[in-house]
């Protein structure tokens, strides 16, 4: 098991390096001179040259790339934002908690509400409770999150005035983003867990458990749910990766200075250190989420655990 | 009530895409204390459905016990509430399932799966349950150290033994063995059957043995019921059926057994296929395949079949056929 984790972490480093190279190259290929973008077209050639030397953009591509990789992976320094002169790492550290609050609470809601709804629908298969749950889930799967967010702002912030429409001044500001951010995930998870539950609901070992005289509630909790967990974890793991990477839209709608918004502004301003820093950070976060997900599989299923420890090839 | 288990006129239907599957059509069976009844019939004849009806573990969606009575030890199980059934399942009546590969929860240790049934009925203390589950494992010939192992670490025969240990853990008075050896290879089959027989005799358990295998019936059962299209077409003691089969279907089944003595070249079979259970023939369900069928067997225009309701030809030997033996 330990060896498996080490192997996965080594792979993760490789993935991060690859992500850094790709995004750095893409940003390098973006047309336009960064110095000119920063100083405007009227700046004199000497000033521009001085700026280029300061940013290091006058050097050849490969030198710039290796310099960047060296700083990121050996000194853990993403560099300073070209526009704001603030260290990217510092800025990420400041913004991360806001994104994580929204994403984290969203995930908790997603797992708890989504799974419970899925179980509810599956155990009432074919009845009206099932159909109603699935119709509502379908609506929220299909509705784009920014639209849901706007509608929620109009209703709860403007009309009813229960919560502020945007900003981060009080904790109530987080209520709408958390709910709007989790609705889509809840709906997807509810559908996922319903079908996962229906897969196992007719399994022979469920009949065995019933034949033992086990109470129906315990059968659901102890026998069905653990066996239905695999697809649910897969869905939740994907959602976990989206916590950070998918935060841009909601943060934009609710004007929350989080990581997603940071990257968007970086992209708009061709701020290479910001964009590269954000993407590498997203890649790291996603890889860790996936690793946790795979460890959850092993924790839940002794067959997968046996596979990991015996060192056999994992698909 | 003289019999330990008595099933009267049991009717079970499944609903599938608006079609009604007539799985069990007015089946009556009885079984004395400590006796073994063999249920014989083709796949899909309704044998497993009868067993699951006794346990009341038919799937919630689609399956329905339409009418009938199931008396176990003087109590009608079909009138019991779900809460009352919890105490009967696993303790008074237990079931051994057909496919050991899928009958065990893959995410629980085998020991815990045995303790689960003990904790539900006989034993209050977790430690004691683990101890007793270990005893059960040893009884079926599995070392108790393997308590903590998972089903995927066991072979098919061993899994079936775990299933048997689980079914016998609470000393059930009625054991429903649903083709306990079908999924096993022949050498293991003999071992498993032998074990079931020994345990049955030791605990004086009544047993219903569902099987395709007439040899197993001859070795294990006291009485036999032949099921065709959800009906008992013939029932009686083992000797009645093996020595004097009366129903053409029973005769066909025995005729399909290859005889070692004669040195036959071809295997005999019953012509045709079992009827579609969503659309059973009127009259006797077997007439389309029966070599002796007459117009009377096909029932009247109203769909009824006067006379085809079962006759007692010798005491205790019933046959559902118009033909005189």
mmCIF file with all atom_site columns, N, CA, C and O in Angstrom, chain B residues 213-230:
data_model
loop_
_atom_site.group_PDB
_atom_site.id
_atom_site.type_symbol
_atom_site.label_atom_id
_atom_site.label_alt_id
_atom_site.label_comp_id
_atom_site.label_asym_id
_atom_site.label_entity_id
_atom_site.label_seq_id
_atom_site.pdbx_PDB_ins_code
_atom_site.Cartn_x
_atom_site.Cartn_y
_atom_site.Cartn_z
_atom_site.occupancy
_atom_site.B_iso_or_equiv
_atom_site.pdbx_formal_charge
_atom_site.auth_seq_id
_atom_site.auth_comp_id
_atom_site.auth_asym_id
_atom_site.auth_atom_id
_atom_site.pdbx_PDB_model_num
ATOM 1  N N  . UNK B 1 213 ? -31.367 -32.551 -10.155 1.00 0.00 ? 213 UNK B N  1
ATOM 2  C CA . UNK B 1 213 ? -30.607 -33.781 -10.212 1.00 0.00 ? 213 UNK B CA 1
ATOM 3  C C  . UNK B 1 213 ? -31.369 -34.903 -9.504  1.00 0.00 ? 213 UNK B C  1
ATOM 4  O O  . UNK B 1 213 ? -31.493 -34.932 -8.285  1.00 0.00 ? 213 UNK B O  1
ATOM 5  N N  . UNK B 1 214 ? -31.912 -35.849 -10.293 1.00 0.00 ? 214 UNK B N  1
ATOM 6  C CA . UNK B 1 214 ? -32.714 -36.915 -9.703  1.00 0.00 ? 214 UNK B CA 1
ATOM 7  C C  . UNK B 1 214 ? -31.874 -37.836 -8.824  1.00 0.00 ? 214 UNK B C  1
ATOM 8  O O  . UNK B 1 214 ? -32.374 -38.414 -7.869  1.00 0.00 ? 214 UNK B O  1
ATOM 9  N N  . UNK B 1 215 ? -30.592 -37.949 -9.134  1.00 0.00 ? 215 UNK B N  1
ATOM 10 C CA . UNK B 1 215 ? -29.710 -38.756 -8.308  1.00 0.00 ? 215 UNK B CA 1
ATOM 11 C C  . UNK B 1 215 ? -29.607 -38.186 -6.905  1.00 0.00 ? 215 UNK B C  1
ATOM 12 O O  . UNK B 1 215 ? -29.668 -38.916 -5.906  1.00 0.00 ? 215 UNK B O  1
ATOM 13 N N  . UNK B 1 216 ? -29.495 -36.868 -6.819  1.00 0.00 ? 216 UNK B N  1
ATOM 14 C CA . UNK B 1 216 ? -29.424 -36.199 -5.524  1.00 0.00 ? 216 UNK B CA 1
ATOM 15 C C  . UNK B 1 216 ? -30.715 -36.437 -4.744  1.00 0.00 ? 216 UNK B C  1
ATOM 16 O O  . UNK B 1 216 ? -30.695 -36.712 -3.542  1.00 0.00 ? 216 UNK B O  1
ATOM 17 N N  . UNK B 1 217 ? -31.851 -36.387 -5.462  1.00 0.00 ? 217 UNK B N  1
ATOM 18 C CA . UNK B 1 217 ? -33.137 -36.629 -4.813  1.00 0.00 ? 217 UNK B CA 1
ATOM 19 C C  . UNK B 1 217 ? -33.172 -38.026 -4.220  1.00 0.00 ? 217 UNK B C  1
ATOM 20 O O  . UNK B 1 217 ? -33.542 -38.226 -3.065  1.00 0.00 ? 217 UNK B O  1
ATOM 21 N N  . UNK B 1 218 ? -32.733 -39.003 -4.999  1.00 0.00 ? 218 UNK B N  1
ATOM 22 C CA . UNK B 1 218 ? -32.769 -40.390 -4.542  1.00 0.00 ? 218 UNK B CA 1
ATOM 23 C C  . UNK B 1 218 ? -31.940 -40.569 -3.281  1.00 0.00 ? 218 UNK B C  1
ATOM 24 O O  . UNK B 1 218 ? -32.319 -41.301 -2.377  1.00 0.00 ? 218 UNK B O  1
ATOM 25 N N  . UNK B 1 219 ? -30.815 -39.868 -3.208  1.00 0.00 ? 219 UNK B N  1
ATOM 26 C CA . UNK B 1 219 ? -29.941 -40.028 -2.051  1.00 0.00 ? 219 UNK B CA 1
ATOM 27 C C  . UNK B 1 219 ? -30.440 -39.294 -0.818  1.00 0.00 ? 219 UNK B C  1
ATOM 28 O O  . UNK B 1 219 ? -30.161 -39.701 0.297   1.00 0.00 ? 219 UNK B O  1
ATOM 29 N N  . UNK B 1 220 ? -31.118 -38.155 -1.030  1.00 0.00 ? 220 UNK B N  1
ATOM 30 C CA . UNK B 1 220 ? -31.317 -37.239 0.077   1.00 0.00 ? 220 UNK B CA 1
ATOM 31 C C  . UNK B 1 220 ? -32.752 -37.158 0.584   1.00 0.00 ? 220 UNK B C  1
ATOM 32 O O  . UNK B 1 220 ? -32.973 -36.928 1.757   1.00 0.00 ? 220 UNK B O  1
ATOM 33 N N  . UNK B 1 221 ? -33.741 -37.323 -0.317  1.00 0.00 ? 221 UNK B N  1
ATOM 34 C CA . UNK B 1 221 ? -35.096 -36.902 0.055   1.00 0.00 ? 221 UNK B CA 1
ATOM 35 C C  . UNK B 1 221 ? -35.964 -38.048 0.570   1.00 0.00 ? 221 UNK B C  1
ATOM 36 O O  . UNK B 1 221 ? -35.721 -39.221 0.277   1.00 0.00 ? 221 UNK B O  1
ATOM 37 N N  . UNK B 1 222 ? -36.982 -37.676 1.338   1.00 0.00 ? 222 UNK B N  1
ATOM 38 C CA . UNK B 1 222 ? -38.006 -38.626 1.754   1.00 0.00 ? 222 UNK B CA 1
ATOM 39 C C  . UNK B 1 222 ? -39.160 -38.599 0.774   1.00 0.00 ? 222 UNK B C  1
ATOM 40 O O  . UNK B 1 222 ? -39.715 -39.624 0.421   1.00 0.00 ? 222 UNK B O  1
ATOM 41 N N  . UNK B 1 223 ? -39.557 -37.388 0.371   1.00 0.00 ? 223 UNK B N  1
ATOM 42 C CA . UNK B 1 223 ? -40.649 -37.281 -0.589  1.00 0.00 ? 223 UNK B CA 1
ATOM 43 C C  . UNK B 1 223 ? -40.236 -36.319 -1.691  1.00 0.00 ? 223 UNK B C  1
ATOM 44 O O  . UNK B 1 223 ? -39.264 -35.583 -1.562  1.00 0.00 ? 223 UNK B O  1
ATOM 45 N N  . UNK B 1 224 ? -40.979 -36.341 -2.782  1.00 0.00 ? 224 UNK B N  1
ATOM 46 C CA . UNK B 1 224 ? -40.620 -35.576 -3.967  1.00 0.00 ? 224 UNK B CA 1
ATOM 47 C C  . UNK B 1 224 ? -41.857 -34.897 -4.525  1.00 0.00 ? 224 UNK B C  1
ATOM 48 O O  . UNK B 1 224 ? -42.946 -35.469 -4.487  1.00 0.00 ? 224 UNK B O  1
ATOM 49 N N  . UNK B 1 225 ? -41.689 -33.665 -5.014  1.00 0.00 ? 225 UNK B N  1
ATOM 50 C CA . UNK B 1 225 ? -42.754 -33.029 -5.782  1.00 0.00 ? 225 UNK B CA 1
ATOM 51 C C  . UNK B 1 225 ? -42.149 -32.593 -7.106  1.00 0.00 ? 225 UNK B C  1
ATOM 52 O O  . UNK B 1 225 ? -41.094 -31.971 -7.137  1.00 0.00 ? 225 UNK B O  1
ATOM 53 N N  . UNK B 1 226 ? -42.800 -32.967 -8.188  1.00 0.00 ? 226 UNK B N  1
ATOM 54 C CA . UNK B 1 226 ? -42.322 -32.572 -9.511  1.00 0.00 ? 226 UNK B CA 1
ATOM 55 C C  . UNK B 1 226 ? -43.084 -31.318 -9.925  1.00 0.00 ? 226 UNK B C  1
ATOM 56 O O  . UNK B 1 226 ? -44.319 -31.309 -9.903  1.00 0.00 ? 226 UNK B O  1
ATOM 57 N N  . UNK B 1 227 ? -42.352 -30.257 -10.263 1.00 0.00 ? 227 UNK B N  1
ATOM 58 C CA . UNK B 1 227 ? -42.976 -28.988 -10.607 1.00 0.00 ? 227 UNK B CA 1
ATOM 59 C C  . UNK B 1 227 ? -42.869 -28.782 -12.111 1.00 0.00 ? 227 UNK B C  1
ATOM 60 O O  . UNK B 1 227 ? -41.799 -28.967 -12.695 1.00 0.00 ? 227 UNK B O  1
ATOM 61 N N  . UNK B 1 228 ? -44.006 -28.436 -12.726 1.00 0.00 ? 228 UNK B N  1
ATOM 62 C CA . UNK B 1 228 ? -43.977 -28.087 -14.148 1.00 0.00 ? 228 UNK B CA 1
ATOM 63 C C  . UNK B 1 228 ? -44.843 -26.847 -14.341 1.00 0.00 ? 228 UNK B C  1
ATOM 64 O O  . UNK B 1 228 ? -46.014 -26.839 -13.930 1.00 0.00 ? 228 UNK B O  1
ATOM 65 N N  . UNK B 1 229 ? -44.277 -25.809 -14.959 1.00 0.00 ? 229 UNK B N  1
ATOM 66 C CA . UNK B 1 229 ? -45.007 -24.563 -15.228 1.00 0.00 ? 229 UNK B CA 1
ATOM 67 C C  . UNK B 1 229 ? -45.744 -24.052 -13.982 1.00 0.00 ? 229 UNK B C  1
ATOM 68 O O  . UNK B 1 229 ? -46.894 -23.657 -14.039 1.00 0.00 ? 229 UNK B O  1
ATOM 69 N N  . UNK B 1 230 ? -45.061 -24.079 -12.855 1.00 0.00 ? 230 UNK B N  1
ATOM 70 C CA . UNK B 1 230 ? -45.634 -23.495 -11.645 1.00 0.00 ? 230 UNK B CA 1
ATOM 71 C C  . UNK B 1 230 ? -46.689 -24.349 -10.974 1.00 0.00 ? 230 UNK B C  1
ATOM 72 O O  . UNK B 1 230 ? -47.432 -23.859 -10.134 1.00 0.00 ? 230 UNK B O  1
#
